[in-house]
Amino acid sequence: MIGLSRLPLDEDTETALQARQDKVNSSSDPKATAAEEWRKLGSKRRRALLSNLRSMASGIERCMYCEDSGGTDIKHFRPKSTYPAWAFQWENYLLACSHCNSNEKRNQFPLLHSGQPALIDPTVVDPSVHLIFSPTTGRYEARDGDIIAARSIEVFGLNRQVCTQGRQDMWDNLLDIIASYEARPDRRAGILGRISRYPFQGVRLYLRRTWESSRRDILLPAETIEVLTRYPELL
């Protein structure tokens, strides 16, 4: 996962969402009304929401959970079936692929004892505050005793095999690209464009932060360090 900045909605869409949320809030059955109003939300509004979410996403409109597949679904972070007061709140929407939406996150929303979410919202907090990435395994691990990390890994399915293999491949690809970058001056612009569009941009962010850390001599190959010193734009 990677931290993302939430973009503002256009005023027209914001107003339309608020009107539907007002109906939910004043209803005698908010959960049923939230479901009905969501079904009635028109294609124009859905396109506007998806357009904003895709602009926020990493790579080429990647799922905000797995970073692997293209994001196709507007996902309620807090499920509207349980939290109807959040059904039409822009801050509650994330971009998910169909697999993460239907097979992983679904309507799961665990809470801490404090009542706060026990899941990472990448538009609110930098996931690296909670998660540790291992390039050798492609896995995310929870920082010591971090319940939010552990539940996020479980609920989002972050360590399913297709994701761990993809992250390993991304790490290896980045190191290969860095090693050959200096010898291909005529292709550098294209290379930079491609790596910015790859899935698993969280791996590239890990590379940058490792490069910036005091442990880079331990964690990165000497050749990688030499090239990045001359061409920091690769980060």
Coordinates of C-alpha atoms in Angstrom, one line a residue:
M1 CA 0.0 0.0 0.0
I2 CA 1.0 3.6 -0.5
G3 CA -0.1 6.8 1.0
L4 CA -2.4 8.9 -1.2
S5 CA -3.7 12.5 -1.2
R6 CA -7.4 13.0 -1.5
L7 CA -8.5 15.4 -4.2
P8 CA -11.5 17.7 -3.7
L9 CA -14.7 17.0 -5.5
D10 CA -16.3 19.4 -7.8
E11 CA -19.0 21.5 -6.2
D12 CA -21.9 20.0 -8.2
T13 CA -21.0 16.4 -7.2
E14 CA -20.4 17.4 -3.6
T15 CA -23.8 19.1 -3.5
A16 CA -25.5 16.0 -5.0
L17 CA -23.9 13.7 -2.5
Q18 CA -24.9 15.9 0.4
A19 CA -28.5 15.9 -0.7
R20 CA -28.6 12.1 -0.7
Q21 CA -26.9 12.0 2.7
D22 CA -29.5 14.4 4.1
K23 CA -32.2 11.9 3.0
V24 CA -30.4 9.1 4.8
N25 CA -29.8 11.1 7.9
S26 CA -33.5 12.1 8.2
S27 CA -34.9 8.6 7.4
S28 CA -36.6 6.4 9.9
D29 CA -34.6 3.5 8.4
P30 CA -31.1 5.0 7.5
K31 CA -29.6 1.7 6.4
A32 CA -32.4 0.9 3.9
T33 CA -32.4 4.4 2.6
A34 CA -28.6 4.4 2.2
A35 CA -28.8 1.3 0.1
E36 CA -31.7 2.6 -2.0
E37 CA -30.1 6.0 -2.6
W38 CA -26.8 4.4 -3.6
R39 CA -28.7 2.2 -6.1
K40 CA -30.3 5.4 -7.5
L41 CA -27.0 7.3 -7.8
G42 CA -26.7 8.1 -11.5
S43 CA -23.9 7.3 -13.9
K44 CA -22.9 11.0 -14.1
R45 CA -22.1 11.1 -10.4
R46 CA -20.5 7.7 -10.4
R47 CA -18.2 8.8 -13.2
A48 CA -17.2 11.9 -11.4
L49 CA -16.4 9.9 -8.3
L50 CA -14.4 7.3 -10.2
S51 CA -12.6 10.0 -12.1
N52 CA -11.4 11.6 -8.9
L53 CA -10.4 8.3 -7.3
R54 CA -8.5 7.2 -10.4
S55 CA -6.6 10.5 -10.4
M56 CA -5.6 9.8 -6.8
A57 CA -4.5 6.2 -7.3
S58 CA -0.9 5.1 -7.9
G59 CA 0.4 3.7 -11.2
I60 CA -2.3 3.5 -13.9
E61 CA -5.4 3.8 -11.7
R62 CA -4.4 0.9 -9.5
C63 CA -6.5 -0.5 -6.7
M64 CA -5.8 1.4 -3.5
Y65 CA -5.6 -1.9 -1.5
C66 CA -3.5 -4.3 -3.5
E67 CA -1.9 -1.9 -6.0
D68 CA -1.9 -4.7 -8.5
S69 CA -5.1 -4.7 -10.6
G70 CA -6.9 -1.7 -12.1
G71 CA -9.3 0.1 -9.9
T72 CA -12.9 -0.4 -11.1
D73 CA -15.2 -0.1 -8.0
I74 CA -16.1 2.8 -5.7
K75 CA -15.5 1.2 -2.3
H76 CA -17.0 2.4 1.0
F77 CA -14.2 2.2 3.5
R78 CA -16.9 2.2 6.3
P79 CA -19.6 -0.1 4.9
K80 CA -22.8 1.8 4.1
S81 CA -24.8 -1.2 5.5
T82 CA -23.3 -0.6 8.9
Y83 CA -22.5 3.1 8.8
P84 CA -25.2 4.8 6.7
A85 CA -24.1 8.2 8.0
W86 CA -21.0 7.7 5.9
A87 CA -22.8 6.4 2.8
F88 CA -22.4 9.7 0.8
Q89 CA -19.3 11.1 2.4
W90 CA -16.5 11.7 -0.2
E91 CA -13.9 10.9 2.5
N92 CA -15.3 7.4 2.8
Y93 CA -14.6 6.3 -0.8
L94 CA -11.6 4.4 -2.0
L95 CA -10.8 2.8 -5.4
A96 CA -10.8 -1.0 -5.4
C97 CA -10.4 -3.7 -7.9
S98 CA -13.2 -6.2 -8.3
H99 CA -11.3 -8.9 -6.5
C100 CA -10.4 -6.8 -3.4
N101 CA -14.0 -5.4 -3.3
S102 CA -15.8 -8.7 -3.6
N103 CA -13.4 -11.2 -2.2
E104 CA -11.2 -9.5 0.4
K105 CA -12.5 -6.3 2.0
R106 CA -16.2 -6.9 1.4
N107 CA -18.1 -5.4 4.3
Q108 CA -15.4 -6.1 6.9
F109 CA -14.7 -3.2 9.2
P110 CA -13.0 -4.2 12.5
L111 CA -12.6 -1.7 15.3
L112 CA -10.1 -1.1 18.0
H113 CA -11.2 -1.0 21.6
S114 CA -11.3 2.7 21.3
G115 CA -13.9 2.5 18.6
Q116 CA -11.4 3.7 15.9
P117 CA -11.0 1.8 12.7
A118 CA -8.6 -1.1 12.9
L119 CA -7.8 -0.7 9.2
I120 CA -5.5 1.5 7.2
D121 CA -7.1 4.2 5.1
P122 CA -4.3 5.2 2.7
T123 CA -5.8 8.6 2.2
V124 CA -5.6 9.4 5.9
V125 CA -2.3 7.8 7.1
D126 CA 0.9 6.7 5.4
P127 CA 0.7 2.8 5.4
S128 CA 4.4 2.6 6.2
V129 CA 3.6 3.9 9.7
H130 CA 2.0 0.5 10.3
L131 CA 3.5 -1.9 7.7
I132 CA 7.0 -3.2 7.1
F133 CA 7.8 -4.4 3.6
S134 CA 10.3 -7.2 2.8
P135 CA 11.6 -7.1 -0.8
T136 CA 13.0 -10.6 -0.5
T137 CA 9.5 -12.1 0.3
G138 CA 7.3 -9.5 -1.2
R139 CA 5.3 -9.6 2.1
Y140 CA 4.0 -6.9 4.4
E141 CA 4.5 -7.5 8.1
A142 CA 3.0 -5.7 11.0
R143 CA 5.3 -3.5 13.1
D144 CA 5.6 -4.9 16.7
G145 CA 2.2 -5.2 18.2
D146 CA 0.5 -3.1 15.6
I147 CA -3.1 -4.3 15.5
I148 CA -4.1 -2.0 12.6
A149 CA -1.4 -3.5 10.5
A150 CA -2.3 -7.1 11.3
R151 CA -6.0 -6.5 10.6
S152 CA -5.3 -4.6 7.4
I153 CA -3.0 -7.4 6.1
E154 CA -5.8 -9.9 6.9
V155 CA -8.8 -8.0 5.7
F156 CA -7.3 -6.6 2.5
G157 CA -5.5 -9.8 1.6
L158 CA -2.2 -8.0 1.2
N159 CA -0.1 -11.1 1.4
R160 CA -2.0 -13.3 -1.1
Q161 CA 0.4 -15.0 -3.4
V162 CA -0.3 -13.0 -6.5
C163 CA 0.6 -9.8 -4.6
T164 CA 3.7 -11.0 -2.9
Q165 CA 5.1 -12.4 -6.2
G166 CA 4.2 -9.2 -7.9
R167 CA 6.0 -7.1 -5.4
Q168 CA 9.1 -9.3 -5.6
D169 CA 9.0 -9.0 -9.4
M170 CA 8.7 -5.2 -9.1
W171 CA 11.7 -5.0 -6.8
D172 CA 13.8 -7.2 -9.2
N173 CA 12.6 -5.1 -12.2
L174 CA 13.6 -1.9 -10.5
L175 CA 17.1 -3.1 -9.7
D176 CA 17.5 -4.3 -13.3
I177 CA 16.3 -1.0 -14.7
I178 CA 18.6 0.9 -12.4
A179 CA 21.6 -1.3 -13.5
S180 CA 21.0 -0.6 -17.2
Y181 CA 19.8 3.0 -17.0
E182 CA 23.2 4.6 -17.5
A183 CA 23.9 2.7 -20.6
R184 CA 20.7 3.8 -22.4
P185 CA 20.7 7.7 -22.5
D186 CA 18.4 7.8 -25.5
R187 CA 15.7 5.8 -23.6
R188 CA 15.8 7.4 -20.2
A189 CA 12.7 9.5 -20.5
G190 CA 10.6 6.5 -21.6
I191 CA 12.0 4.4 -18.8
L192 CA 11.1 7.0 -16.2
G193 CA 7.6 7.2 -17.6
R194 CA 7.1 3.4 -17.5
I195 CA 8.3 2.9 -14.0
S196 CA 5.9 5.6 -12.8
R197 CA 3.0 3.6 -14.3
Y198 CA 4.0 0.2 -13.0
P199 CA 1.8 -1.6 -10.4
F200 CA 3.1 -1.9 -6.8
Q201 CA 4.3 1.7 -6.5
G202 CA 4.7 1.0 -2.8
V203 CA 7.8 -1.0 -3.7
R204 CA 9.3 2.0 -5.5
L205 CA 8.5 4.1 -2.4
Y206 CA 10.3 1.6 -0.2
L207 CA 13.3 1.9 -2.5
R208 CA 13.3 5.7 -2.2
R209 CA 13.0 5.6 1.6
T210 CA 15.7 2.9 1.9
W211 CA 18.0 5.1 -0.3
E212 CA 17.3 8.0 2.0
S213 CA 17.9 6.0 5.2
S214 CA 21.1 5.5 7.1
R215 CA 20.9 1.7 6.3
R216 CA 21.1 2.0 2.5
D217 CA 24.7 0.5 2.4
I218 CA 23.3 -2.6 4.2
L219 CA 20.0 -2.9 2.3
L220 CA 20.9 -2.0 -1.3
P221 CA 23.4 -3.4 -3.7
A222 CA 26.5 -1.3 -4.2
E223 CA 25.8 -1.0 -7.9
T224 CA 22.3 0.3 -7.2
I225 CA 23.7 2.9 -4.8
E226 CA 26.2 4.1 -7.3
V227 CA 23.7 4.6 -10.1
L228 CA 21.1 6.3 -7.9
T229 CA 23.7 8.7 -6.7
R230 CA 24.2 9.8 -10.3
Y231 CA 20.6 9.5 -11.4
P232 CA 18.3 10.2 -8.4
E233 CA 15.4 10.8 -10.8
L234 CA 15.0 7.0 -10.8
L235 CA 13.6 7.3 -7.3

